[in-house]
Amino acid sequence: MTDLAAPPRTAPKDHGPAARMVLAWPGTRAFIAVAALFVISPLIAPGSVGPTAIVSMLPFAALIAIVAIGQTLVIQQGGLDLSIPGAVTLGALIVARFGGDDALGLPAAIVTAVVAVAAFGLASGLVITLFGLPPLVVTIAVNALMIGTVQAVSGGFATQSPDALNQFALSRWGGIPVLVFFALALTLVIHVVLKMTRLGRRFELVGENPRSAANLGVGTRGYTIVAYVLSAALAAAGGILLAGLLRTPTLTAGDDYLLPSIAAVVLGGTALTGGRGSVVGTALGALFLAQLTQLVQTFTQATAVQNIVQALIIGVGIVAQLQLGGTASRIRNLMRRRPMV
């Protein structure tokens, strides 16, 4: 009796590569975190995901996203912008103080705020690239300059923002805060530029490996300078919208946006060592932080607790990035000179 050959077994399909590709997308962790947080929130604090709570949270998520997208561009270049508090505060002050009809008027004040703050970003980028100074030191110094400018211009007193700006910042389209549409449009435009244009691909290459970019004939200094200019300009834009949202912005209004801007970037999957990142992931990270802050506020209004939570997110995010393939030695690039061509 001869044994019949057994039919060949079909090897199971390997879905591993596809799953790894999805998990490799920088925004995947942020999306999972946001989804989990919105599932958990009503279990911890009933009503925290109700229509009223969501609508009140979204404008602040939009502001964090706008500021954090600028921070993302700087971090992609291997830097870190610690001048965010001064940039947000100065942008808010200029539009509030000079936006009235008896001064520059709202359109001119908005342009002045963005250009003036962007000039400080230009100074940061030039000093970092031309003199090779550490980004942390330079941006701290520039932040001090902007805070000094705020004190000099304001005289130590807050100013009420124009009614037109207030009405715009508080308005809704289809029941959704208008600031959300502003942040979404900004996220989409920058994502398309970074991922689908030659300019964006060069920008990411310079951040990931400046020496290779220089060998290909790409001028690295210009991309780094532009990153700091855009970060300052977007922080100013966030400050302008914050002035409208708060009506009377304080002279320390920007202090609440430094940690969130970094935490959103880390949560969004952009490596602190530079290179590829995701502004979509950053926007999701901003949404996570805004909802988390709202959840924390149901238990305590202490700013210290909120800062501790954000700091923990940054710490966990850095550790996760190191475990996923980064090296501690590359983190040190934030504290020393990077080669510029």
mmCIF file of C-alpha atoms in Angstrom, residues 89-90 93-94 97-98 146-159 249-252:
data_model
loop_
_atom_site.group_PDB
_atom_site.id
_atom_site.type_symbol
_atom_site.label_atom_id
_atom_site.label_comp_id
_atom_site.label_asym_id
_atom_site.label_seq_id
_atom_site.Cartn_x
_atom_site.Cartn_y
_atom_site.Cartn_z
ATOM 1 C CA THR A 89 2.839 86.600 25.020
ATOM 2 C CA LEU A 90 4.361 89.212 22.702
ATOM 3 C CA LEU A 93 0.204 91.893 23.591
ATOM 4 C CA ILE A 94 0.861 93.577 20.237
ATOM 5 C CA ARG A 97 -2.516 96.973 22.455
ATOM 6 C CA PHE A 98 -2.398 98.133 18.849
ATOM 7 C CA MET A 146 10.824 89.028 24.180
ATOM 8 C CA ILE A 147 9.654 89.047 27.806
ATOM 9 C CA GLY A 148 11.627 92.268 28.290
ATOM 10 C CA THR A 149 9.925 93.711 25.199
ATOM 11 C CA VAL A 150 6.540 92.734 26.626
ATOM 12 C CA GLN A 151 7.318 94.570 29.877
ATOM 13 C CA ALA A 152 8.569 97.636 28.038
ATOM 14 C CA VAL A 153 5.614 97.873 25.648
ATOM 15 C CA SER A 154 2.920 97.046 28.186
ATOM 16 C CA GLY A 155 4.249 99.073 31.082
ATOM 17 C CA GLY A 156 3.297 96.147 33.292
ATOM 18 C CA PHE A 157 -0.417 96.333 32.545
ATOM 19 C CA ALA A 158 -2.573 93.942 30.495
ATOM 20 C CA THR A 159 -4.646 95.334 27.634
ATOM 21 C CA PRO A 249 -4.502 88.303 27.895
ATOM 22 C CA THR A 250 -2.155 88.422 30.856
ATOM 23 C CA LEU A 251 1.526 89.292 30.590
ATOM 24 C CA THR A 252 2.370 85.656 31.314
#
